[in-house]
Coordinates of C-alpha atoms and ligand atoms in Angstrom, one line a residue:
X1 CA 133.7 85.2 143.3
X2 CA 132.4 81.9 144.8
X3 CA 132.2 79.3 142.9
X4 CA 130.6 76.1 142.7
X5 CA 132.1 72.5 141.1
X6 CA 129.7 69.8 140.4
X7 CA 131.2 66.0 140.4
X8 CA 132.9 64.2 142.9
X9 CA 135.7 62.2 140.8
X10 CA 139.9 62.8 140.6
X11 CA 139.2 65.5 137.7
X12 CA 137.2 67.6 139.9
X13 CA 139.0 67.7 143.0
X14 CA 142.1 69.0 140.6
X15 CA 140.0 71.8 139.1
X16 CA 139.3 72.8 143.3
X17 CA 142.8 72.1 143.5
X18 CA 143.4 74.6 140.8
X19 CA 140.7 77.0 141.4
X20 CA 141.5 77.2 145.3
X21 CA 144.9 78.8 144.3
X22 CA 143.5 81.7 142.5
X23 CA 142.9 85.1 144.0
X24 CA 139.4 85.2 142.4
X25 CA 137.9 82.4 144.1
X26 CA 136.5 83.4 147.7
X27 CA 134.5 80.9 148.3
X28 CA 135.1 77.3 146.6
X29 CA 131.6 74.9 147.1
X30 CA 132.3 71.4 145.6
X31 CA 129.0 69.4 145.1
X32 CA 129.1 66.3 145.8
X33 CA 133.1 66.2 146.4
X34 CA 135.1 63.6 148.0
X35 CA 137.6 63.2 151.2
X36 CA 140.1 65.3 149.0
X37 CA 138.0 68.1 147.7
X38 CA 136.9 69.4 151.2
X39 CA 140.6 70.0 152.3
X40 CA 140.6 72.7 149.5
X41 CA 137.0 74.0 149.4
X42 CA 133.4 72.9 150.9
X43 CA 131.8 70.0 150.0
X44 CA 128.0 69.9 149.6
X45 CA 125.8 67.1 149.5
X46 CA 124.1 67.5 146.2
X47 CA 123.7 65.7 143.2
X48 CA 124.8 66.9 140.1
X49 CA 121.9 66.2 138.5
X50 CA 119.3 67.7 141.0
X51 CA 119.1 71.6 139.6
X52 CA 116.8 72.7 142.1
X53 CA 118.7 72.0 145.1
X54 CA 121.6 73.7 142.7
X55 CA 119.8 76.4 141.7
X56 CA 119.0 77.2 145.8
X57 CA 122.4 76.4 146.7
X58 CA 123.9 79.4 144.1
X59 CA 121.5 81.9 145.3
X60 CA 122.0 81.6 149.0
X61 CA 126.0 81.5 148.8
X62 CA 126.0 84.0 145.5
X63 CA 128.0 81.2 143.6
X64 CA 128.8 83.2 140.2
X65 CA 130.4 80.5 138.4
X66 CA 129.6 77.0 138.2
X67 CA 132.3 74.2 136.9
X68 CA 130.4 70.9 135.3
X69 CA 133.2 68.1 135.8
X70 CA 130.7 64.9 134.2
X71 CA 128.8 64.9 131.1
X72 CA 125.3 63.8 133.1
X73 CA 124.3 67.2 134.2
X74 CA 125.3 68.6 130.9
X75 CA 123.3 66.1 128.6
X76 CA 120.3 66.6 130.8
X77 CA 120.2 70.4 130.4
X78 CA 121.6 72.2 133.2
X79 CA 122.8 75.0 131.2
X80 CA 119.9 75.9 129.6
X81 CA 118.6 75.1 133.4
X82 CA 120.5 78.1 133.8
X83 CA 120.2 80.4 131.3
X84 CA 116.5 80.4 131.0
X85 CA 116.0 81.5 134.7
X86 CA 115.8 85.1 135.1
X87 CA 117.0 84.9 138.4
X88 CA 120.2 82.8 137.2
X89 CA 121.1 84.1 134.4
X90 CA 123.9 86.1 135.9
X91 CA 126.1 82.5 136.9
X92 CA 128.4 81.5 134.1
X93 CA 127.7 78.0 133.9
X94 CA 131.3 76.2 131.9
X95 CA 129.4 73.8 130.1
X96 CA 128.1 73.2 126.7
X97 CA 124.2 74.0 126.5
X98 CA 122.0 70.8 125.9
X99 CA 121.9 70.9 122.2
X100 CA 125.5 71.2 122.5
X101 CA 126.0 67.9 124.6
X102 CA 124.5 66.2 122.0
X103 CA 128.3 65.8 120.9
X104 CA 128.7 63.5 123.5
X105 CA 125.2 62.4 123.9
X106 CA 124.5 61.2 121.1
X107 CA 126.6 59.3 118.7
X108 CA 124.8 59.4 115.6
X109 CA 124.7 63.3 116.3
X110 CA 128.2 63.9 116.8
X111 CA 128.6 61.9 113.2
X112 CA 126.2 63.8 111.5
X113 CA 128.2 67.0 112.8
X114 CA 131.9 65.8 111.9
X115 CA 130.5 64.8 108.6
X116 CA 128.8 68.2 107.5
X117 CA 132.2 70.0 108.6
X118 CA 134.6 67.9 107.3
X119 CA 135.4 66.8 110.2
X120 CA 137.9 63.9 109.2
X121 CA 136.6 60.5 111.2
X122 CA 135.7 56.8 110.5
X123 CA 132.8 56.0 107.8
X124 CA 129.2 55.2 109.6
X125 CA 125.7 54.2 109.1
X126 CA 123.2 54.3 112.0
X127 CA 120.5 51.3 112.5
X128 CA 117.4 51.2 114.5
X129 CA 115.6 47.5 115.7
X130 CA 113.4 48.1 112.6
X131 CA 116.5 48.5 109.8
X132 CA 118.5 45.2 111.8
X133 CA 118.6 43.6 108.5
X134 CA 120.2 46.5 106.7
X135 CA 122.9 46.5 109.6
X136 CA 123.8 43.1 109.4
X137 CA 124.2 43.7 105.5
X138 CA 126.2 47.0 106.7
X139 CA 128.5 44.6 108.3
X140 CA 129.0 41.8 106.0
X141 CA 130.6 45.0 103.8
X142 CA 133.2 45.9 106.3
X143 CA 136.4 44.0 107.8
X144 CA 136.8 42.6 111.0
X145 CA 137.0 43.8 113.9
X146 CA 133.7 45.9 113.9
X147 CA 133.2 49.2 115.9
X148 CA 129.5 48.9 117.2
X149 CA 128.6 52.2 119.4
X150 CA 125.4 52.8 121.4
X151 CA 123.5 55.8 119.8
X152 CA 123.0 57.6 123.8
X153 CA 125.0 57.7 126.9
X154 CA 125.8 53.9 128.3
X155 CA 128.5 54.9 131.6
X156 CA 131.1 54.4 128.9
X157 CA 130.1 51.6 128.3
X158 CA 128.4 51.8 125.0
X159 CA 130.7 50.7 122.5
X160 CA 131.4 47.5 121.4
X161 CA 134.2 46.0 119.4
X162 CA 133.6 42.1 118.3
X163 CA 136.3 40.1 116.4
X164 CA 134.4 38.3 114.3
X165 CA 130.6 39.1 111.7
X166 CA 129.5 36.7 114.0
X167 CA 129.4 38.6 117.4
X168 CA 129.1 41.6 116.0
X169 CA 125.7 40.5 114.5
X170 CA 124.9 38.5 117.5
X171 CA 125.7 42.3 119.5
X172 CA 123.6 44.1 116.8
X173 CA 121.0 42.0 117.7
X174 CA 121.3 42.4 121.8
X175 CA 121.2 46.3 121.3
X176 CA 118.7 46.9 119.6
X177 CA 116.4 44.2 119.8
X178 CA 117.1 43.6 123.5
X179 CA 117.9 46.7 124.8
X180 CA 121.1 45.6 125.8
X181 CA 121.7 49.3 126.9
X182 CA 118.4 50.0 127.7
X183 CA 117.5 53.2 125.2
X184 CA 120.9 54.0 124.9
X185 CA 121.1 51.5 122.2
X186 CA 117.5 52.0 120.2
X187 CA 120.2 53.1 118.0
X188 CA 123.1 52.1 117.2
X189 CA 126.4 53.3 115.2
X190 CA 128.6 51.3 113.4
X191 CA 131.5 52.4 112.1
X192 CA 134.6 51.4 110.1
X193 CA 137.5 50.6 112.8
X194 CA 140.7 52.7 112.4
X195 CA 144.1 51.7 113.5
X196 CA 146.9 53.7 115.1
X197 CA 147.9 55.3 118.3
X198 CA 145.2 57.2 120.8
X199 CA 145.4 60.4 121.9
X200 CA 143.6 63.3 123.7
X201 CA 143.2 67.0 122.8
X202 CA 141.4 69.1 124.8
X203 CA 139.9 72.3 124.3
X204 CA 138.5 75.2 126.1
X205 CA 136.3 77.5 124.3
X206 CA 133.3 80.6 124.7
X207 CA 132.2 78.8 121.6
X208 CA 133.9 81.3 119.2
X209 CA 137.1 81.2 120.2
X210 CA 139.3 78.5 121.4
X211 CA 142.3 77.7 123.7
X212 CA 144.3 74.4 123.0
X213 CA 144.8 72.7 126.2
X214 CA 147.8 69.9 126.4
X215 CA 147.3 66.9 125.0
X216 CA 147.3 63.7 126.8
X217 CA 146.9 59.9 127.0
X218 CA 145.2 58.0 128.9
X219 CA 145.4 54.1 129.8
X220 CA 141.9 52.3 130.1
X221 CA 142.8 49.1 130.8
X222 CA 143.4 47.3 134.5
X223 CA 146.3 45.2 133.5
X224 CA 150.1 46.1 132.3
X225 CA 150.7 46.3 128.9
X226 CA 147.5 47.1 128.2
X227 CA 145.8 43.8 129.0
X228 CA 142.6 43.2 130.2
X229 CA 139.4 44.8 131.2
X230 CA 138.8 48.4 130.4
X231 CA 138.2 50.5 132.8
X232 CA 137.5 54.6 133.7
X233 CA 141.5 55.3 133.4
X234 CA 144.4 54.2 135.2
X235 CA 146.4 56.6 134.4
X236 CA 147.8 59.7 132.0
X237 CA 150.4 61.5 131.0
X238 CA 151.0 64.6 129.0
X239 CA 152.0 66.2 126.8
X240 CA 152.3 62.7 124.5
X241 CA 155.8 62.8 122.7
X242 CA 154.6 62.8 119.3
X243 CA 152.1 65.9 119.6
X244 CA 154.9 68.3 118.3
X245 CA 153.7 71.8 116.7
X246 CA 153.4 70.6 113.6
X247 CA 151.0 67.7 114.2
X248 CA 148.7 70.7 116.8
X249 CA 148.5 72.5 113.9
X250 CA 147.1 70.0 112.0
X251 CA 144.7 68.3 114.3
X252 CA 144.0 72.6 114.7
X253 CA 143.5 73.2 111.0
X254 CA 141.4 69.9 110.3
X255 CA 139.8 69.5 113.5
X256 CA 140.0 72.2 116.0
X257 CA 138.7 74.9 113.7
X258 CA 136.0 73.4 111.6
X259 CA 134.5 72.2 115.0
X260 CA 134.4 75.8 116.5
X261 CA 133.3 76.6 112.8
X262 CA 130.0 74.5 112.9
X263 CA 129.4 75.1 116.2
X264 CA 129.1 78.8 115.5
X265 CA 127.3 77.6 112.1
X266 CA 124.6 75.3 114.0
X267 CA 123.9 78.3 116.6
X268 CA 125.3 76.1 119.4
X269 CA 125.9 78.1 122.6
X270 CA 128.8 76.5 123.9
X271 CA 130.8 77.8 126.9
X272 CA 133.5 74.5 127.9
X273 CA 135.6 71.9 127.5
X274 CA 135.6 70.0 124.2
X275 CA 137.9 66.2 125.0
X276 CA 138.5 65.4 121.6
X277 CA 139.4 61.4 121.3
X278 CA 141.5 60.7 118.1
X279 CA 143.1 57.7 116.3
X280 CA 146.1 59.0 114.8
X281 CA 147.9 56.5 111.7
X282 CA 150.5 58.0 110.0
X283 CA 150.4 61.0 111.4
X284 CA 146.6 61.4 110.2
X285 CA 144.1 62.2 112.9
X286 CA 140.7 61.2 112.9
X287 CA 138.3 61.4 115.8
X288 CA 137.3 59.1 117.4
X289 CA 134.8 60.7 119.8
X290 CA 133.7 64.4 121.0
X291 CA 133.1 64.2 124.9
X292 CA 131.9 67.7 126.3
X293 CA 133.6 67.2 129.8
X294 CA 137.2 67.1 130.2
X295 CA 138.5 63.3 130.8
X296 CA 139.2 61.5 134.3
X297 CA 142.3 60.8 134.8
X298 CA 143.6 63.0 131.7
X299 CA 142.4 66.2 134.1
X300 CA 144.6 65.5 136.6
X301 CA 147.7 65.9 134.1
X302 CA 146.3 68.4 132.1
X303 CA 145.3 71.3 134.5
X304 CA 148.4 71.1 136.9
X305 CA 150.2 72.1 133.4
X306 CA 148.5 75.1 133.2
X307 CA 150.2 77.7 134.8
X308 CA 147.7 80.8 134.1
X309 CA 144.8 81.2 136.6
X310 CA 142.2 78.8 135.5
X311 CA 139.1 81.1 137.3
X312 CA 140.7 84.1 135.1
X313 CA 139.9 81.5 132.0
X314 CA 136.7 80.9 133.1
X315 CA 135.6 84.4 133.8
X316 CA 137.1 85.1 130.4
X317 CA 134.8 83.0 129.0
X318 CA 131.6 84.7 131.1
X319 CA 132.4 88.2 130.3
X320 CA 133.4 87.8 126.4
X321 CA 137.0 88.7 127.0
X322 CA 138.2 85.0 127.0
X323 CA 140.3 85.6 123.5
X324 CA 142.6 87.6 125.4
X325 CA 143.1 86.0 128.1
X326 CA 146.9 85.1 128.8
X327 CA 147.5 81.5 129.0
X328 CA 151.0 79.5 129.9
X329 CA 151.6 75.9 129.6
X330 CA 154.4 74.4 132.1
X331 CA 156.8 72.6 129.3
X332 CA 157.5 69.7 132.3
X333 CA 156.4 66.3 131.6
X334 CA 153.3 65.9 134.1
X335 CA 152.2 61.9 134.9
X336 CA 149.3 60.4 137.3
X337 CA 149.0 57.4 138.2
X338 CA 145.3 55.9 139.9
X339 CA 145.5 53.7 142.8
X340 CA 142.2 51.8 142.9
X341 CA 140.4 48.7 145.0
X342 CA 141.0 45.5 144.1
X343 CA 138.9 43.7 142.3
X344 CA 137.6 46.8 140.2
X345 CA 136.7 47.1 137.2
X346 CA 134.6 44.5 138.6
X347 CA 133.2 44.0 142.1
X348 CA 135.2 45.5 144.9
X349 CA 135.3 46.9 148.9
X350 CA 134.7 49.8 149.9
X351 CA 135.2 51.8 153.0
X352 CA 138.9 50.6 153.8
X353 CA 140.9 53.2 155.7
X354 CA 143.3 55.1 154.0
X355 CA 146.9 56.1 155.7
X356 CA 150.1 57.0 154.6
X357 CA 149.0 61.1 153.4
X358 CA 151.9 62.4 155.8
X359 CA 154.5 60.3 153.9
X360 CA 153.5 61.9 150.6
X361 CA 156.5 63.9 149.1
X362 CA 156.7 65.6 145.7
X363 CA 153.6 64.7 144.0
X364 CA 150.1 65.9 144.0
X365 CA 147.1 63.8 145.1
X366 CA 144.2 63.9 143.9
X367 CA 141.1 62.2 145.3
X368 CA 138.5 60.3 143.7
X369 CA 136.3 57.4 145.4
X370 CA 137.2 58.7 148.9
X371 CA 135.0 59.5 151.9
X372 CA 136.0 60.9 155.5
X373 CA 134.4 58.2 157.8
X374 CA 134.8 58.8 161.8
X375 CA 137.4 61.4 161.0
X376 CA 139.3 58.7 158.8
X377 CA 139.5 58.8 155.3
X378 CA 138.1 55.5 153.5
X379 CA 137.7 54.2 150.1
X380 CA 134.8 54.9 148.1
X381 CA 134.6 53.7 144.7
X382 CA 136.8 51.8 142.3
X383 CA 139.1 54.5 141.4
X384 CA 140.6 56.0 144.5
X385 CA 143.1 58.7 144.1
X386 CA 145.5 59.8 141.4
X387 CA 149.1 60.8 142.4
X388 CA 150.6 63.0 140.0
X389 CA 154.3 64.4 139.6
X390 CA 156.1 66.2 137.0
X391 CA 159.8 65.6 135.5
X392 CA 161.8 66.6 132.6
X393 CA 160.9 63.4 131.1
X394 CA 158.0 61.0 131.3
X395 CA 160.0 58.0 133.4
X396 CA 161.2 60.9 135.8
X397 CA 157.7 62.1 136.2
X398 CA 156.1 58.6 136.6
X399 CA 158.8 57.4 138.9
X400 CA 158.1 59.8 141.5
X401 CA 154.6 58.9 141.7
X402 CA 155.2 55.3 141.5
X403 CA 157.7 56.0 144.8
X404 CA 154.4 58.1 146.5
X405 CA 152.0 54.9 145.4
X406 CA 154.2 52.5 147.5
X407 CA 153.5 54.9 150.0
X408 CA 149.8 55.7 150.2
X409 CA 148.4 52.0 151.8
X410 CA 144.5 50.9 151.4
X411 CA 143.7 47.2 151.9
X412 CA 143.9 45.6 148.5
X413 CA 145.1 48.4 146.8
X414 CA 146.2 48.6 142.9
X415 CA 147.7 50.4 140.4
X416 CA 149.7 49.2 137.0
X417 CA 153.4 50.4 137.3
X418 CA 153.9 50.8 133.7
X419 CA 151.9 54.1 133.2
X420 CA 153.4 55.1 129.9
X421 CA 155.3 52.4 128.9
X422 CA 154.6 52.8 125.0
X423 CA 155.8 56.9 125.2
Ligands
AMP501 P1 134.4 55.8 122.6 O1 133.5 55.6 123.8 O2 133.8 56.3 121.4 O3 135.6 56.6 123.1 O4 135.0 54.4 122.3 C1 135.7 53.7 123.3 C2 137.0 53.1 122.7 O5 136.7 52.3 121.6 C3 137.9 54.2 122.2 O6 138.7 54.8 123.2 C4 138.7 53.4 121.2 O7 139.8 52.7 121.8 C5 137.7 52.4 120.7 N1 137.1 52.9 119.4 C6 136.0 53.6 119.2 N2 135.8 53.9 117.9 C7 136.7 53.2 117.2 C8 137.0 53.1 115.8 N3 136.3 53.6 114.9 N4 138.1 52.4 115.5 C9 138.9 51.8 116.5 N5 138.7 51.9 117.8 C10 137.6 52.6 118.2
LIG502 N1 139.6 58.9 130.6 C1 138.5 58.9 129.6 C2 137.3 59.7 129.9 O1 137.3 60.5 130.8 O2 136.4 59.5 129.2

C-alpha cells in the first residue's frame, strides 16, 4: 500500500524509518519531511494542516493510509476531514477523530473525561476572565507551587507553574484577562500539583482495543541535571527501570482500561496513539496529561523497540483485525539523544551545514530540523537530529550515541551528555 506521513520532526522520520522496512509499504510519501525522511521515502511539500492539497495528494498516488505525527492536524479535524468524504473514506487515517483530540486539545475536557471514569489525576477547577475572582480564591486554598494550564493548544507552552500565590495570581490574571495565550487561555485549569517521578505510556488503539507500547522518559530541559529552560525534548530513553509488570498492570487496570472504557462509552471514534503523561509517587500513577500524538523525542525510542511490522499494526487497525495482530517488543535498552543549535530553546541559526553522516557507526539517526540545501544537508530548526542506540543497559545504550554525537559536527551544535542520569 502507499502511504502517507504527515509532520516533519524526529518522531516522524522514525515512523518512515520504520514503515520503509515493511513489505507492505510500496510507496512511502512524507509531507512535509525533512533532510532525513527523503532518504527513506518521498518528501512532499505540504502542510499538515492544509487537507485539500492532502486530500488531492492521496487520490493521485492511491495513499491508503495516512500516519498523523503532530497533534495540529488532528485537533483541527482531519479525520473527520476524512471520513466524511465519500471519495476518502476508503484511507485509514491513524488518528483520533476531532472530538477525540479534544483530549489533548482541550484541558478542561480531558479533566472532565478522567473525572467521569475514574481516571486517577490531580484535583481541578476551571476559570474563565468573568469567574477571576473565584480562581484567585481557588488558589489561596491550595499550596505552593501552583499548576496553571491553558484551557486549548499553546505549542506546549500552556502550562504554567509559579512558586508563589503571588505569580500565580499575577499569571491568572495575564491569561485570561490579557490573553496571554491568545484563546488558548479564555480558560484556564488549575490544578493541585503532584510530586514524584515522570513517565510516559503510550498506547495504540482501534479505539476498542488496545496495544501497550514501551514506556519511556523523556528530558525537557536544555541544561544537565535538569536545569534550565524547557524545551521540546532532549532526549529519551526506554523502557524506564521502574515500569516493571506489576506497576503496567496497574497504570493498565486504573488508567489504560477505563480510558478505552469511556472512549467506547462517549462514542469517540478513535483509531491512534494515546501518550499518556503520568506523575507517579509511591508507585501511584496519576496523569498528568492525555496527548493524542505520540511524543518527540520519546518516538524515536519507542518504535525502534518494536520489532513486529508497524504498517501490519496499522492496517490492523483499518480492517478491525488489530486485536490479533502479533506484536514483539525488543527487551534491549533503547536511548536517543537530540543534538540541537545553540542558542535554542531561545533564538538560534539556522542553515549551518551538517557533516560527519559517514562517520556514523551503531546508532540510528533520526532527523528533525534538517533541510538539503545545494545538495548539502543544513540545519533547520532548534532540534536537529536524534541519535539513538540500544544496549543491555541504559549507560551502554547512551554511550554509543554520545560517541556518534561527537561525531555528527554542525556549527554551534548541542546536546546534554547526561541523558538519563536519574535511571
Ligand atoms: P503538560 O503540558 O500538561 O504536560 O504540562 C507540562 C509539564 O508541567 C508536565 O510535563 C509536568 O512536568 C508539569 N505538570 C503539569 N501538571 C502538573 C501537576 N498537576 N503537578 C506537577 N507538575 C505538573
Ligand atoms: N516530548 C514531549 C512531547 O512530545 O510532548
Amino acid at each position: 500500500m502507499n502511504v502517507l506521513i504527515l509532520g516533519s520532526g524526529g518522531r516522524e522520520h522514525a515512523f518512515a524509518w520504520k514503515i520503509s522496512q515493511s513489505s507492505l509499504c510500496k510507496k512511502l510519501f512524507i509531507a512535509p519531511g525533512n533532510a532525513g525522511t527523503n532518504q527513506v521515502g518521498n518528501n512532499v511539500n505540504i502542510g499538515v494542516n492544509d487537507f485539500e492539497k492532502i486530500k488531492e495528494l492521496c487520490i493521485s498516488e492511491q495513499v491508503s493510509m495516512i500516519v498523523v505525527g503532530p497533534e495540529d492536524p488532528l485537533v483541527n479535524g482531519i479525520y473527520d476531514f476524512f471520513n466524511e468524504d465519500a471519495s476518502l473514506q476508503h484511507i485509514t487515517v491513524i488518528g483520533p477523530s476531532k472530538k477525540g483530540a479534544r483530549l489533548e486539545g482541550s484541558k478542561e475536557f480531558s479533566k472532565k473525561f478522567m473525572i467521569k471514569h475514574n481516571i486517577p489525576t490531580a484535583a481541578y477547577q476551571s476559570f474563565t476572565k468573568d469567574t477571576l475572582e473565584e480562581g484567585y480564591q481557588f488558589l489561596e486554598t491550595l499550596s505552593a507551587p501552583y499548576v496553571l494550564k491553558a484551557d486549548g493548544l499553546a505549542a506546549g507552552k500552556g502550562v504554567l507553574i509559579p512558586e508563589t500565590l503571588e505569580e500565580a495570581k499575577e499569571s491568572l490574571k495575564e491569561m485570561l484577562a490579557d490573553a496571554k495565550f491568545g484563546d488558548a487561555s479564555s480558560k484556564v485549569v488549575i490544578e493541585e500539583h503532584l510530586k514524584g517521578i515522570e513517565l510516559s505510556v503510550f498506547v495504540l488503539t482501534d479505539g476498542v482495543s488496545y496495544k501497550i507500547l514501551p514506556s519511556a522518559k523523556d528530558y525537557k530541559r536544555i541544561g544537565e541535571g535538569d536545569k534550565g529552560l524547557n524545551t521540546g525534548g532532549m532526549g529519551a530513553i526506554s523502557p524506564v527501570p521502574f515500569v516493571d509488570r506489576f506497576f503496567i498492570e496497574k497504570v493498565e487496570r486504573e488508567i489504560i482500561k477505563p480510558t478505552i472504557k469511556g472512549l467506547v462509552e462517549e462514542n469517540i471514534d478513535y483509531k491512534g496513539f494515546i501518550f499518556i503523561g503520568l506523575m507517579v509517587e509511591n508507585g501511584n500513577p496519576k496523569v498528568i496529561e492525555y496527548n493524542v500524538r505520540m511524543g518527540d523525542p520519546e518516538t524515536e525510542v519507542v518504535i525502534p523497540r518494536i520489532k513486529s511490522d508497524l504498517l501490519n499494526l496499522f492496517k490492523g487497525i483499518g480492517n478491525g483485525s488489530f486485536s490479533e495482530v502479533d506484536f514483539d517488543i525488543s527487551e534491549e535498552v533503547a536511548a536517543t539523544i537530540m543534538l540541537v543549535s545553540g542558542g535554542y530553546p531561545e533564538s538560534y541559526e539556522k542553515g549551518m551545514e551538517i557533516n560527519g553522516f559517514d562517520e556514523l557507526e551503531g546508532s540510528i539517526l533520526f532527523h528533525s530540523g534538517t533541510i538539503t540545501k545545494d545538495d548539502k544537508i543544513v540545519t533547520n530548526g532548534g532540534r536537529v537530529m536524534a541519535i539513538t542506540s540500544f544496549g543491555q543497559d541504559i549507560n551502554k545504550a547512551v554511550n554509543k550515541s554520545l560517541q556518534n554525537a561527537e561525531k555528527i559536527d554542525f556549527k554551534g551544535k548541542y546536546y546534554r551528555k547526561d541523558i538519563g542520569f536519574d535511571l
